[in-house]
Amino acid sequence: MANFFGNNAIILVELIVAVFVGVLLLLIAKLAQGYWQQYAERISSDKQFEDALTSEFDDGKKNKNKLWRKWNRYWEKRLVDSGVNFLAANRDNAGKMIIYVDLALLAVLTLALGGSFLGAALITVGLTILASFVLGMMANKKIEKLTNQVPAFLSSLRAANDTNSSTRTALLQAIGTTSDELHEELSPIEEQLAAGGSIKTVLMDFYEKTSIDILRFLMACIVLVNESGKDMREQLKTIQEIVDAQMEVDRHLKKAVASVMPTIYVSSGLIPGLFLYTYIVQPISRQFWFHSVFAWIVFLIVVGLFSLGLFMTKHMVDNIKKL
């Protein structure tokens, strides 16, 4: 009887802590959202202008294979933009590549675990989530580094435009003088323009493939200005002012995110830490977990509540970063 109550007490504590941590993470994200929103208001008009410019490129694509496009874009960022180049994945097959790898891993683990499909599936999902997290961090660092180089490229483009009457020539000259990392990102534009491709086709193709939002915005602006026949000089000046304002807000957002992340990390580690502690220290905990269907159900409930809190927090923080 004592063991029964001891077991249930441990389970109850872990469930309560799981709920508490999930709610705590949501409250932290909600409070942070209100704090960070003030910075977004400083460039609301710029965002409206940007949305108006880029809507022409996005309209007509929103309902075309929407789920698959999101899935492929998600893994494209992690397998391509991170610089890992896993199994020669590219922007067209990144989504398929991760599915093939997961299916192969699932088959191997099922055999290795003696036919335990559920165990193999849990491990496969866990490894995929872990890979997504690590590769996502690598991609974000690379994208941030390239983003910080865009203002210098834009300045070079303005200078090149002042000495060249052709938008094509100005672009080729500016790309040729940019940093090595950004030059690698912009090299498809350089190659296609040098081969005689039309500015609209080349830049729209780049717009679809790049993960750097500021470059997407810049290319959309150049296409629309070039198509309208307006003076590129004044438009580039306006574009640079918008880009500078956006990057200033991004710096404030990153600073705010960095200030709250330690609290989120500590809260996120509470449930796994408590579980491992009780599992290692308490014999009755080891006797209970993973030895019955009921134990697995309770375990999945705890993991589900914990994962929901993390997912909602990450979703909110990611949305705030994109303000």
PDB file of C-alpha atoms in Angstrom:
ATOM      1  CA  MET A   1       0.000   0.000   0.000  1.00  0.00           C
ATOM      2  CA  ALA A   2       2.840   2.379   0.834  1.00  0.00           C
ATOM      3  CA  ASN A   3       4.464   1.663  -2.510  1.00  0.00           C
ATOM      4  CA  PHE A   4       1.150   2.342  -4.264  1.00  0.00           C
ATOM      5  CA  PHE A   5       0.761   5.742  -2.640  1.00  0.00           C
ATOM      6  CA  GLY A   6       4.448   6.492  -3.161  1.00  0.00           C
ATOM      7  CA  ASN A   7       4.166   5.714  -6.845  1.00  0.00           C
ATOM      8  CA  ASN A   8       1.043   7.826  -7.264  1.00  0.00           C
ATOM      9  CA  ALA A   9       2.551  10.699  -5.292  1.00  0.00           C
ATOM     10  CA  ILE A  10       5.534  10.804  -7.649  1.00  0.00           C
ATOM     11  CA  ILE A  11       3.264  10.640 -10.703  1.00  0.00           C
ATOM     12  CA  LEU A  12       1.018  13.376  -9.305  1.00  0.00           C
ATOM     13  CA  VAL A  13       3.985  15.642  -8.589  1.00  0.00           C
ATOM     14  CA  GLU A  14       5.346  15.178 -12.116  1.00  0.00           C
ATOM     15  CA  LEU A  15       1.939  15.852 -13.684  1.00  0.00           C
ATOM     16  CA  ILE A  16       1.493  19.004 -11.590  1.00  0.00           C
ATOM     17  CA  VAL A  17       4.975  20.228 -12.470  1.00  0.00           C
ATOM     18  CA  ALA A  18       4.357  19.457 -16.167  1.00  0.00           C
ATOM     19  CA  VAL A  19       1.192  21.546 -16.147  1.00  0.00           C
ATOM     20  CA  PHE A  20       2.916  24.288 -14.150  1.00  0.00           C
ATOM     21  CA  VAL A  21       5.872  24.459 -16.516  1.00  0.00           C
ATOM     22  CA  GLY A  22       3.616  24.479 -19.581  1.00  0.00           C
ATOM     23  CA  VAL A  23       1.545  27.356 -18.170  1.00  0.00           C
ATOM     24  CA  LEU A  24       4.694  29.172 -17.032  1.00  0.00           C
ATOM     25  CA  LEU A  25       6.217  28.963 -20.506  1.00  0.00           C
ATOM     26  CA  LEU A  26       3.017  30.299 -22.071  1.00  0.00           C
ATOM     27  CA  LEU A  27       2.877  33.201 -19.592  1.00  0.00           C
ATOM     28  CA  ILE A  28       6.522  34.079 -20.222  1.00  0.00           C
ATOM     29  CA  ALA A  29       5.947  34.111 -23.968  1.00  0.00           C
ATOM     30  CA  LYS A  30       2.756  36.177 -23.595  1.00  0.00           C
ATOM     31  CA  LEU A  31       4.436  38.768 -21.391  1.00  0.00           C
ATOM     32  CA  ALA A  32       7.406  38.928 -23.748  1.00  0.00           C
ATOM     33  CA  GLN A  33       5.072  39.419 -26.699  1.00  0.00           C
ATOM     34  CA  GLY A  34       3.523  42.503 -25.089  1.00  0.00           C
ATOM     35  CA  TYR A  35       6.964  43.899 -24.298  1.00  0.00           C
ATOM     36  CA  TRP A  36       8.378  43.310 -27.757  1.00  0.00           C
ATOM     37  CA  GLN A  37       5.302  44.559 -29.617  1.00  0.00           C
ATOM     38  CA  GLN A  38       6.273  48.168 -28.976  1.00  0.00           C
ATOM     39  CA  TYR A  39       9.322  47.782 -31.218  1.00  0.00           C
ATOM     40  CA  ALA A  40       7.232  46.483 -34.115  1.00  0.00           C
ATOM     41  CA  GLU A  41       5.066  49.613 -34.041  1.00  0.00           C
ATOM     42  CA  ARG A  42       8.083  51.702 -35.000  1.00  0.00           C
ATOM     43  CA  ILE A  43       8.150  50.179 -38.471  1.00  0.00           C
ATOM     44  CA  SER A  44       4.478  49.280 -39.013  1.00  0.00           C
ATOM     45  CA  SER A  45       4.287  51.547 -42.067  1.00  0.00           C
ATOM     46  CA  ASP A  46       7.463  49.988 -43.487  1.00  0.00           C
ATOM     47  CA  LYS A  47       6.015  46.501 -43.035  1.00  0.00           C
ATOM     48  CA  GLN A  48       2.831  47.535 -44.848  1.00  0.00           C
ATOM     49  CA  PHE A  49       4.940  48.890 -47.685  1.00  0.00           C
ATOM     50  CA  GLU A  50       6.965  45.681 -47.795  1.00  0.00           C
ATOM     51  CA  ASP A  51       3.837  43.518 -47.791  1.00  0.00           C
ATOM     52  CA  ALA A  52       2.398  45.521 -50.667  1.00  0.00           C
ATOM     53  CA  LEU A  53       5.587  45.074 -52.659  1.00  0.00           C
ATOM     54  CA  THR A  54       5.954  41.353 -52.056  1.00  0.00           C
ATOM     55  CA  SER A  55       2.285  40.399 -52.397  1.00  0.00           C
ATOM     56  CA  GLU A  56       2.659  40.226 -56.172  1.00  0.00           C
ATOM     57  CA  PHE A  57       5.187  37.425 -55.780  1.00  0.00           C
ATOM     58  CA  ASP A  58       3.265  35.447 -53.173  1.00  0.00           C
ATOM     59  CA  ASP A  59      -0.246  35.694 -54.644  1.00  0.00           C
ATOM     60  CA  GLY A  60      -1.203  32.592 -56.566  1.00  0.00           C
ATOM     61  CA  LYS A  61       1.244  30.429 -54.632  1.00  0.00           C
ATOM     62  CA  LYS A  62      -0.488  30.400 -51.241  1.00  0.00           C
ATOM     63  CA  ASN A  63      -2.937  27.645 -52.085  1.00  0.00           C
ATOM     64  CA  LYS A  64      -0.672  25.565 -54.309  1.00  0.00           C
ATOM     65  CA  ASN A  65       0.613  22.517 -52.408  1.00  0.00           C
ATOM     66  CA  LYS A  66       0.607  24.644 -49.270  1.00  0.00           C
ATOM     67  CA  LEU A  67       1.434  21.906 -46.764  1.00  0.00           C
ATOM     68  CA  TRP A  68       4.144  20.350 -48.889  1.00  0.00           C
ATOM     69  CA  ARG A  69       5.707  23.760 -49.589  1.00  0.00           C
ATOM     70  CA  LYS A  70       5.834  24.467 -45.853  1.00  0.00           C
ATOM     71  CA  TRP A  71       7.355  21.055 -45.133  1.00  0.00           C
ATOM     72  CA  ASN A  72       9.974  21.386 -47.865  1.00  0.00           C
ATOM     73  CA  ARG A  73      10.757  24.985 -46.871  1.00  0.00           C
ATOM     74  CA  TYR A  74      11.187  23.919 -43.248  1.00  0.00           C
ATOM     75  CA  TRP A  75      13.799  21.266 -44.085  1.00  0.00           C
ATOM     76  CA  GLU A  76      15.305  23.305 -46.904  1.00  0.00           C
ATOM     77  CA  LYS A  77      16.362  25.836 -44.299  1.00  0.00           C
ATOM     78  CA  ARG A  78      17.885  23.160 -42.071  1.00  0.00           C
ATOM     79  CA  LEU A  79      19.572  20.979 -44.686  1.00  0.00           C
ATOM     80  CA  VAL A  80      20.664  23.675 -47.144  1.00  0.00           C
ATOM     81  CA  ASP A  81      20.841  27.045 -45.382  1.00  0.00           C
ATOM     82  CA  SER A  82      22.684  25.544 -42.418  1.00  0.00           C
ATOM     83  CA  GLY A  83      25.557  24.682 -44.780  1.00  0.00           C
ATOM     84  CA  VAL A  84      25.516  21.005 -43.793  1.00  0.00           C
ATOM     85  CA  ASN A  85      24.688  19.777 -47.330  1.00  0.00           C
ATOM     86  CA  PHE A  86      23.382  16.494 -45.916  1.00  0.00           C
ATOM     87  CA  LEU A  87      23.310  13.750 -48.581  1.00  0.00           C
ATOM     88  CA  ALA A  88      23.533  16.410 -51.306  1.00  0.00           C
ATOM     89  CA  ALA A  89      20.102  17.768 -50.335  1.00  0.00           C
ATOM     90  CA  ASN A  90      18.985  20.807 -52.322  1.00  0.00           C
ATOM     91  CA  ARG A  91      16.110  23.263 -52.199  1.00  0.00           C
ATOM     92  CA  ASP A  92      13.929  21.049 -54.369  1.00  0.00           C
ATOM     93  CA  ASN A  93      14.297  17.723 -52.545  1.00  0.00           C
ATOM     94  CA  ALA A  94      14.998  18.656 -48.895  1.00  0.00           C
ATOM     95  CA  GLY A  95      11.533  17.606 -47.717  1.00  0.00           C
ATOM     96  CA  LYS A  96      11.691  14.277 -49.550  1.00  0.00           C
ATOM     97  CA  MET A  97      15.214  13.638 -48.297  1.00  0.00           C
ATOM     98  CA  ILE A  98      14.254  13.813 -44.631  1.00  0.00           C
ATOM     99  CA  ILE A  99      11.282  11.480 -45.233  1.00  0.00           C
ATOM    100  CA  TYR A 100      13.536   8.903 -46.901  1.00  0.00           C
ATOM    101  CA  VAL A 101      16.085   9.149 -44.076  1.00  0.00           C
ATOM    102  CA  ASP A 102      13.397   8.785 -41.401  1.00  0.00           C
ATOM    103  CA  LEU A 103      11.880   5.726 -43.117  1.00  0.00           C
ATOM    104  CA  ALA A 104      15.300   4.086 -43.439  1.00  0.00           C
ATOM    105  CA  LEU A 105      16.138   4.878 -39.800  1.00  0.00           C
ATOM    106  CA  LEU A 106      12.755   3.541 -38.677  1.00  0.00           C
ATOM    107  CA  ALA A 107      13.337   0.257 -40.515  1.00  0.00           C
ATOM    108  CA  VAL A 108      16.850  -0.197 -39.093  1.00  0.00           C
ATOM    109  CA  LEU A 109      15.769   0.620 -35.524  1.00  0.00           C
ATOM    110  CA  THR A 110      12.757  -1.697 -35.752  1.00  0.00           C
ATOM    111  CA  LEU A 111      15.078  -4.566 -36.657  1.00  0.00           C
ATOM    112  CA  ALA A 112      17.638  -3.575 -34.014  1.00  0.00           C
ATOM    113  CA  LEU A 113      14.955  -3.462 -31.303  1.00  0.00           C
ATOM    114  CA  GLY A 114      13.602  -6.877 -32.154  1.00  0.00           C
ATOM    115  CA  GLY A 115      10.515  -5.711 -34.010  1.00  0.00           C
ATOM    116  CA  SER A 116       9.448  -3.001 -31.541  1.00  0.00           C
ATOM    117  CA  PHE A 117       7.887  -0.557 -34.000  1.00  0.00           C
ATOM    118  CA  LEU A 118       6.636   1.840 -31.310  1.00  0.00           C
ATOM    119  CA  GLY A 119      10.057   2.120 -29.695  1.00  0.00           C
ATOM    120  CA  ALA A 120      11.721   2.623 -33.085  1.00  0.00           C
ATOM    121  CA  ALA A 121       9.150   5.279 -34.003  1.00  0.00           C
ATOM    122  CA  LEU A 122       9.699   7.189 -30.744  1.00  0.00           C
ATOM    123  CA  ILE A 123      13.477   7.157 -31.219  1.00  0.00           C
ATOM    124  CA  THR A 124      13.153   8.226 -34.868  1.00  0.00           C
ATOM    125  CA  VAL A 125      10.860  11.119 -33.973  1.00  0.00           C
ATOM    126  CA  GLY A 126      13.164  12.133 -31.129  1.00  0.00           C
ATOM    127  CA  LEU A 127      16.258  12.109 -33.319  1.00  0.00           C
ATOM    128  CA  THR A 128      14.427  14.052 -36.041  1.00  0.00           C
ATOM    129  CA  ILE A 129      13.358  16.721 -33.558  1.00  0.00           C
ATOM    130  CA  LEU A 130      16.883  16.937 -32.171  1.00  0.00           C
ATOM    131  CA  ALA A 131      18.365  17.231 -35.676  1.00  0.00           C
ATOM    132  CA  SER A 132      15.786  19.880 -36.533  1.00  0.00           C
ATOM    133  CA  PHE A 133      16.717  21.892 -33.456  1.00  0.00           C
ATOM    134  CA  VAL A 134      20.489  21.713 -34.009  1.00  0.00           C
ATOM    135  CA  LEU A 135      20.332  22.361 -37.760  1.00  0.00           C
ATOM    136  CA  GLY A 136      17.828  25.173 -37.198  1.00  0.00           C
ATOM    137  CA  MET A 137      20.248  26.907 -34.849  1.00  0.00           C
ATOM    138  CA  MET A 138      23.062  26.528 -37.386  1.00  0.00           C
ATOM    139  CA  ALA A 139      20.866  27.912 -40.168  1.00  0.00           C
ATOM    140  CA  ASN A 140      19.720  30.873 -38.062  1.00  0.00           C
ATOM    141  CA  LYS A 141      23.312  31.819 -37.250  1.00  0.00           C
ATOM    142  CA  LYS A 142      24.289  31.679 -40.906  1.00  0.00           C
ATOM    143  CA  ILE A 143      21.213  33.656 -42.004  1.00  0.00           C
ATOM    144  CA  GLU A 144      21.875  36.276 -39.325  1.00  0.00           C
ATOM    145  CA  LYS A 145      25.479  36.621 -40.487  1.00  0.00           C
ATOM    146  CA  LEU A 146      24.405  37.081 -44.110  1.00  0.00           C
ATOM    147  CA  THR A 147      21.617  39.475 -43.133  1.00  0.00           C
ATOM    148  CA  ASN A 148      24.118  41.731 -41.390  1.00  0.00           C
ATOM    149  CA  GLN A 149      26.046  41.985 -44.672  1.00  0.00           C
ATOM    150  CA  VAL A 150      23.055  43.147 -46.727  1.00  0.00           C
ATOM    151  CA  PRO A 151      23.322  46.886 -45.827  1.00  0.00           C
ATOM    152  CA  ALA A 152      26.899  46.933 -47.177  1.00  0.00           C
ATOM    153  CA  PHE A 153      25.720  45.192 -50.357  1.00  0.00           C
ATOM    154  CA  LEU A 154      22.895  47.713 -50.702  1.00  0.00           C
ATOM    155  CA  SER A 155      25.369  50.572 -50.355  1.00  0.00           C
ATOM    156  CA  SER A 156      27.515  48.998 -53.076  1.00  0.00           C
ATOM    157  CA  LEU A 157      24.426  48.627 -55.262  1.00  0.00           C
ATOM    158  CA  ARG A 158      23.563  52.298 -54.827  1.00  0.00           C
ATOM    159  CA  ALA A 159      27.122  53.307 -55.715  1.00  0.00           C
ATOM    160  CA  ALA A 160      27.115  51.004 -58.744  1.00  0.00           C
ATOM    161  CA  ASN A 161      23.758  52.362 -59.857  1.00  0.00           C
ATOM    162  CA  ASP A 162      25.132  55.918 -59.747  1.00  0.00           C
ATOM    163  CA  THR A 163      27.825  55.000 -62.278  1.00  0.00           C
ATOM    164  CA  ASN A 164      25.791  52.658 -64.493  1.00  0.00           C
ATOM    165  CA  SER A 165      22.625  53.264 -66.462  1.00  0.00           C
ATOM    166  CA  SER A 166      21.755  49.561 -66.561  1.00  0.00           C
ATOM    167  CA  THR A 167      20.200  47.761 -63.588  1.00  0.00           C
ATOM    168  CA  ARG A 168      21.795  44.536 -64.791  1.00  0.00           C
ATOM    169  CA  THR A 169      25.278  46.051 -64.830  1.00  0.00           C
ATOM    170  CA  ALA A 170      24.769  47.661 -61.409  1.00  0.00           C
ATOM    171  CA  LEU A 171      23.682  44.346 -59.911  1.00  0.00           C
ATOM    172  CA  LEU A 172      26.613  42.441 -61.412  1.00  0.00           C
ATOM    173  CA  GLN A 173      29.070  45.047 -60.184  1.00  0.00           C
ATOM    174  CA  ALA A 174      27.623  45.143 -56.646  1.00  0.00           C
ATOM    175  CA  ILE A 175      27.531  41.344 -56.354  1.00  0.00           C
ATOM    176  CA  GLY A 176      31.114  41.111 -57.583  1.00  0.00           C
ATOM    177  CA  THR A 177      32.358  43.382 -54.783  1.00  0.00           C
ATOM    178  CA  THR A 178      30.395  41.869 -51.880  1.00  0.00           C
ATOM    179  CA  SER A 179      31.797  39.604 -49.147  1.00  0.00           C
ATOM    180  CA  ASP A 180      32.563  35.957 -49.909  1.00  0.00           C
ATOM    181  CA  GLU A 181      29.673  34.547 -47.845  1.00  0.00           C
ATOM    182  CA  LEU A 182      27.039  36.851 -49.333  1.00  0.00           C
ATOM    183  CA  HIS A 183      28.577  36.473 -52.780  1.00  0.00           C
ATOM    184  CA  GLU A 184      28.005  32.728 -52.561  1.00  0.00           C
ATOM    185  CA  GLU A 185      24.341  33.354 -51.711  1.00  0.00           C
ATOM    186  CA  LEU A 186      23.953  35.835 -54.588  1.00  0.00           C
ATOM    187  CA  SER A 187      25.976  33.834 -57.115  1.00  0.00           C
ATOM    188  CA  PRO A 188      22.871  32.364 -58.847  1.00  0.00           C
ATOM    189  CA  ILE A 189      21.797  35.918 -59.713  1.00  0.00           C
ATOM    190  CA  GLU A 190      25.273  36.738 -60.989  1.00  0.00           C
ATOM    191  CA  GLU A 191      25.466  33.631 -63.158  1.00  0.00           C
ATOM    192  CA  GLN A 192      21.988  33.972 -64.653  1.00  0.00           C
ATOM    193  CA  LEU A 193      22.277  37.697 -65.341  1.00  0.00           C
ATOM    194  CA  ALA A 194      25.692  37.210 -66.945  1.00  0.00           C
ATOM    195  CA  ALA A 195      24.124  34.514 -69.151  1.00  0.00           C
ATOM    196  CA  GLY A 196      21.502  36.978 -70.380  1.00  0.00           C
ATOM    197  CA  GLY A 197      18.532  36.045 -68.186  1.00  0.00           C
ATOM    198  CA  SER A 198      15.835  38.676 -67.735  1.00  0.00           C
ATOM    199  CA  ILE A 199      16.042  40.673 -64.515  1.00  0.00           C
ATOM    200  CA  LYS A 200      12.467  39.843 -63.514  1.00  0.00           C
ATOM    201  CA  THR A 201      12.834  36.090 -64.081  1.00  0.00           C
ATOM    202  CA  VAL A 202      16.218  35.860 -62.353  1.00  0.00           C
ATOM    203  CA  LEU A 203      15.266  37.910 -59.301  1.00  0.00           C
ATOM    204  CA  MET A 204      11.877  36.217 -58.892  1.00  0.00           C
ATOM    205  CA  ASP A 205      13.599  32.838 -58.992  1.00  0.00           C
ATOM    206  CA  PHE A 206      16.033  33.996 -56.305  1.00  0.00           C
ATOM    207  CA  TYR A 207      13.125  35.459 -54.307  1.00  0.00           C
ATOM    208  CA  GLU A 208      11.488  32.036 -54.200  1.00  0.00           C
ATOM    209  CA  LYS A 209      14.617  30.200 -53.066  1.00  0.00           C
ATOM    210  CA  THR A 210      16.431  32.421 -50.580  1.00  0.00           C
ATOM    211  CA  SER A 211      15.665  32.259 -46.849  1.00  0.00           C
ATOM    212  CA  ILE A 212      16.980  35.753 -46.144  1.00  0.00           C
ATOM    213  CA  ASP A 213      13.925  37.967 -45.766  1.00  0.00           C
ATOM    214  CA  ILE A 214      15.736  41.244 -46.380  1.00  0.00           C
ATOM    215  CA  LEU A 215      17.121  39.940 -49.671  1.00  0.00           C
ATOM    216  CA  ARG A 216      13.624  38.786 -50.660  1.00  0.00           C
ATOM    217  CA  PHE A 217      12.322  42.270 -49.959  1.00  0.00           C
ATOM    218  CA  LEU A 218      15.186  43.888 -51.855  1.00  0.00           C
ATOM    219  CA  MET A 219      14.716  41.711 -54.941  1.00  0.00           C
ATOM    220  CA  ALA A 220      10.971  42.346 -54.974  1.00  0.00           C
ATOM    221  CA  CYS A 221      11.598  46.095 -54.844  1.00  0.00           C
ATOM    222  CA  ILE A 222      14.175  46.004 -57.647  1.00  0.00           C
ATOM    223  CA  VAL A 223      11.841  44.022 -59.918  1.00  0.00           C
ATOM    224  CA  LEU A 224       8.882  46.327 -59.332  1.00  0.00           C
ATOM    225  CA  VAL A 225      10.921  49.506 -59.729  1.00  0.00           C
ATOM    226  CA  ASN A 226      12.629  48.164 -62.840  1.00  0.00           C
ATOM    227  CA  GLU A 227       9.275  47.131 -64.359  1.00  0.00           C
ATOM    228  CA  SER A 228       7.754  50.545 -63.642  1.00  0.00           C
ATOM    229  CA  GLY A 229      10.651  52.395 -65.271  1.00  0.00           C
ATOM    230  CA  LYS A 230      11.107  54.719 -62.284  1.00  0.00           C
ATOM    231  CA  ASP A 231      14.433  56.195 -61.232  1.00  0.00           C
ATOM    232  CA  MET A 232      16.274  53.446 -59.350  1.00  0.00           C
ATOM    233  CA  ARG A 233      18.446  55.924 -57.440  1.00  0.00           C
ATOM    234  CA  GLU A 234      15.709  57.413 -55.273  1.00  0.00           C
ATOM    235  CA  GLN A 235      14.020  54.063 -54.807  1.00  0.00           C
ATOM    236  CA  LEU A 236      17.226  52.429 -53.581  1.00  0.00           C
ATOM    237  CA  LYS A 237      17.622  55.220 -51.045  1.00  0.00           C
ATOM    238  CA  THR A 238      14.116  54.547 -49.722  1.00  0.00           C
ATOM    239  CA  ILE A 239      14.751  50.810 -49.667  1.00  0.00           C
ATOM    240  CA  GLN A 240      17.942  51.279 -47.664  1.00  0.00           C
ATOM    241  CA  GLU A 241      16.103  53.414 -45.106  1.00  0.00           C
ATOM    242  CA  ILE A 242      13.488  50.673 -44.707  1.00  0.00           C
ATOM    243  CA  VAL A 243      16.162  47.967 -44.416  1.00  0.00           C
ATOM    244  CA  ASP A 244      18.086  49.988 -41.795  1.00  0.00           C
ATOM    245  CA  ALA A 245      14.890  50.549 -39.777  1.00  0.00           C
ATOM    246  CA  GLN A 246      13.988  46.849 -39.956  1.00  0.00           C
ATOM    247  CA  MET A 247      17.443  45.773 -38.826  1.00  0.00           C
ATOM    248  CA  GLU A 248      17.342  48.217 -35.919  1.00  0.00           C
ATOM    249  CA  VAL A 249      14.074  46.673 -34.745  1.00  0.00           C
ATOM    250  CA  ASP A 250      15.533  43.189 -35.257  1.00  0.00           C
ATOM    251  CA  ARG A 251      18.432  44.094 -32.975  1.00  0.00           C
ATOM    252  CA  HIS A 252      16.002  45.196 -30.247  1.00  0.00           C
ATOM    253  CA  LEU A 253      13.977  42.009 -30.670  1.00  0.00           C
ATOM    254  CA  LYS A 254      17.073  39.802 -30.484  1.00  0.00           C
ATOM    255  CA  LYS A 255      18.164  41.609 -27.325  1.00  0.00           C
ATOM    256  CA  ALA A 256      14.743  41.111 -25.757  1.00  0.00           C
ATOM    257  CA  VAL A 257      14.647  37.449 -26.794  1.00  0.00           C
ATOM    258  CA  ALA A 258      18.114  36.863 -25.353  1.00  0.00           C
ATOM    259  CA  SER A 259      17.064  38.402 -22.024  1.00  0.00           C
ATOM    260  CA  VAL A 260      14.150  35.984 -21.530  1.00  0.00           C
ATOM    261  CA  MET A 261      15.686  32.816 -22.979  1.00  0.00           C
ATOM    262  CA  PRO A 262      17.558  31.805 -19.763  1.00  0.00           C
ATOM    263  CA  THR A 263      14.222  31.624 -17.922  1.00  0.00           C
ATOM    264  CA  ILE A 264      12.743  29.511 -20.704  1.00  0.00           C
ATOM    265  CA  TYR A 265      15.774  27.187 -20.695  1.00  0.00           C
ATOM    266  CA  VAL A 266      15.566  26.674 -16.923  1.00  0.00           C
ATOM    267  CA  SER A 267      11.828  26.018 -17.102  1.00  0.00           C
ATOM    268  CA  SER A 268      12.312  23.668 -20.050  1.00  0.00           C
ATOM    269  CA  GLY A 269      14.868  21.601 -18.164  1.00  0.00           C
ATOM    270  CA  LEU A 270      12.731  21.213 -15.052  1.00  0.00           C
ATOM    271  CA  ILE A 271      10.538  18.327 -16.222  1.00  0.00           C
ATOM    272  CA  PRO A 272      13.332  16.161 -17.758  1.00  0.00           C
ATOM    273  CA  GLY A 273      15.493  16.863 -14.722  1.00  0.00           C
ATOM    274  CA  LEU A 274      12.761  15.913 -12.276  1.00  0.00           C
ATOM    275  CA  PHE A 275      11.958  12.764 -14.228  1.00  0.00           C
ATOM    276  CA  LEU A 276      15.592  11.634 -14.410  1.00  0.00           C
ATOM    277  CA  TYR A 277      16.141  12.415 -10.731  1.00  0.00           C
ATOM    278  CA  THR A 278      13.151  10.385  -9.559  1.00  0.00           C
ATOM    279  CA  TYR A 279      13.913   7.569 -11.987  1.00  0.00           C
ATOM    280  CA  ILE A 280      17.530   7.263 -10.839  1.00  0.00           C
ATOM    281  CA  VAL A 281      17.088   7.932  -7.112  1.00  0.00           C
ATOM    282  CA  GLN A 282      13.701   6.332  -6.384  1.00  0.00           C
ATOM    283  CA  PRO A 283      13.518   2.503  -6.793  1.00  0.00           C
ATOM    284  CA  ILE A 284       9.711   2.633  -6.811  1.00  0.00           C
ATOM    285  CA  SER A 285       9.864   5.003  -9.755  1.00  0.00           C
ATOM    286  CA  ARG A 286      11.983   2.541 -11.738  1.00  0.00           C
ATOM    287  CA  GLN A 287       9.549  -0.225 -10.814  1.00  0.00           C
ATOM    288  CA  PHE A 288       6.634   1.784 -12.165  1.00  0.00           C
ATOM    289  CA  TRP A 289       7.823   3.457 -15.369  1.00  0.00           C
ATOM    290  CA  PHE A 290       7.763   1.513 -18.668  1.00  0.00           C
ATOM    291  CA  HIS A 291       6.451  -1.738 -17.103  1.00  0.00           C
ATOM    292  CA  SER A 292       2.744  -1.406 -17.876  1.00  0.00           C
ATOM    293  CA  VAL A 293       0.326   0.161 -20.327  1.00  0.00           C
ATOM    294  CA  PHE A 294      -0.843   2.590 -17.643  1.00  0.00           C
ATOM    295  CA  ALA A 295       2.746   3.730 -17.033  1.00  0.00           C
ATOM    296  CA  TRP A 296       3.230   4.393 -20.744  1.00  0.00           C
ATOM    297  CA  ILE A 297      -0.037   6.358 -20.883  1.00  0.00           C
ATOM    298  CA  VAL A 298       1.028   8.545 -17.946  1.00  0.00           C
ATOM    299  CA  PHE A 299       4.474   9.003 -19.503  1.00  0.00           C
ATOM    300  CA  LEU A 300       2.944  10.112 -22.816  1.00  0.00           C
ATOM    301  CA  ILE A 301       0.629  12.542 -20.991  1.00  0.00           C
ATOM    302  CA  VAL A 302       3.591  14.151 -19.203  1.00  0.00           C
ATOM    303  CA  VAL A 303       5.620  14.321 -22.426  1.00  0.00           C
ATOM    304  CA  GLY A 304       2.601  15.712 -24.290  1.00  0.00           C
ATOM    305  CA  LEU A 305       1.969  18.495 -21.773  1.00  0.00           C
ATOM    306  CA  PHE A 306       5.649  19.367 -21.657  1.00  0.00           C
ATOM    307  CA  SER A 307       5.985  19.343 -25.450  1.00  0.00           C
ATOM    308  CA  LEU A 308       2.868  21.487 -25.871  1.00  0.00           C
ATOM    309  CA  GLY A 309       4.280  24.143 -23.571  1.00  0.00           C
ATOM    310  CA  LEU A 310       7.600  24.150 -25.437  1.00  0.00           C
ATOM    311  CA  PHE A 311       5.912  24.215 -28.842  1.00  0.00           C
ATOM    312  CA  MET A 312       3.626  27.120 -27.959  1.00  0.00           C
ATOM    313  CA  THR A 313       6.491  29.081 -26.451  1.00  0.00           C
ATOM    314  CA  LYS A 314       8.728  28.506 -29.464  1.00  0.00           C
ATOM    315  CA  HIS A 315       5.883  29.370 -31.830  1.00  0.00           C
ATOM    316  CA  MET A 316       5.234  32.661 -30.052  1.00  0.00           C
ATOM    317  CA  VAL A 317       8.913  33.590 -29.888  1.00  0.00           C
ATOM    318  CA  ASP A 318       9.403  32.764 -33.584  1.00  0.00           C
ATOM    319  CA  ASN A 319       6.404  34.917 -34.517  1.00  0.00           C
ATOM    320  CA  ILE A 320       7.753  37.784 -32.423  1.00  0.00           C
ATOM    321  CA  LYS A 321      11.128  37.529 -34.168  1.00  0.00           C
ATOM    322  CA  LYS A 322       9.332  37.947 -37.504  1.00  0.00           C
ATOM    323  CA  LEU A 323       7.500  41.118 -36.489  1.00  0.00           C
TER     324      LEU A 323
END
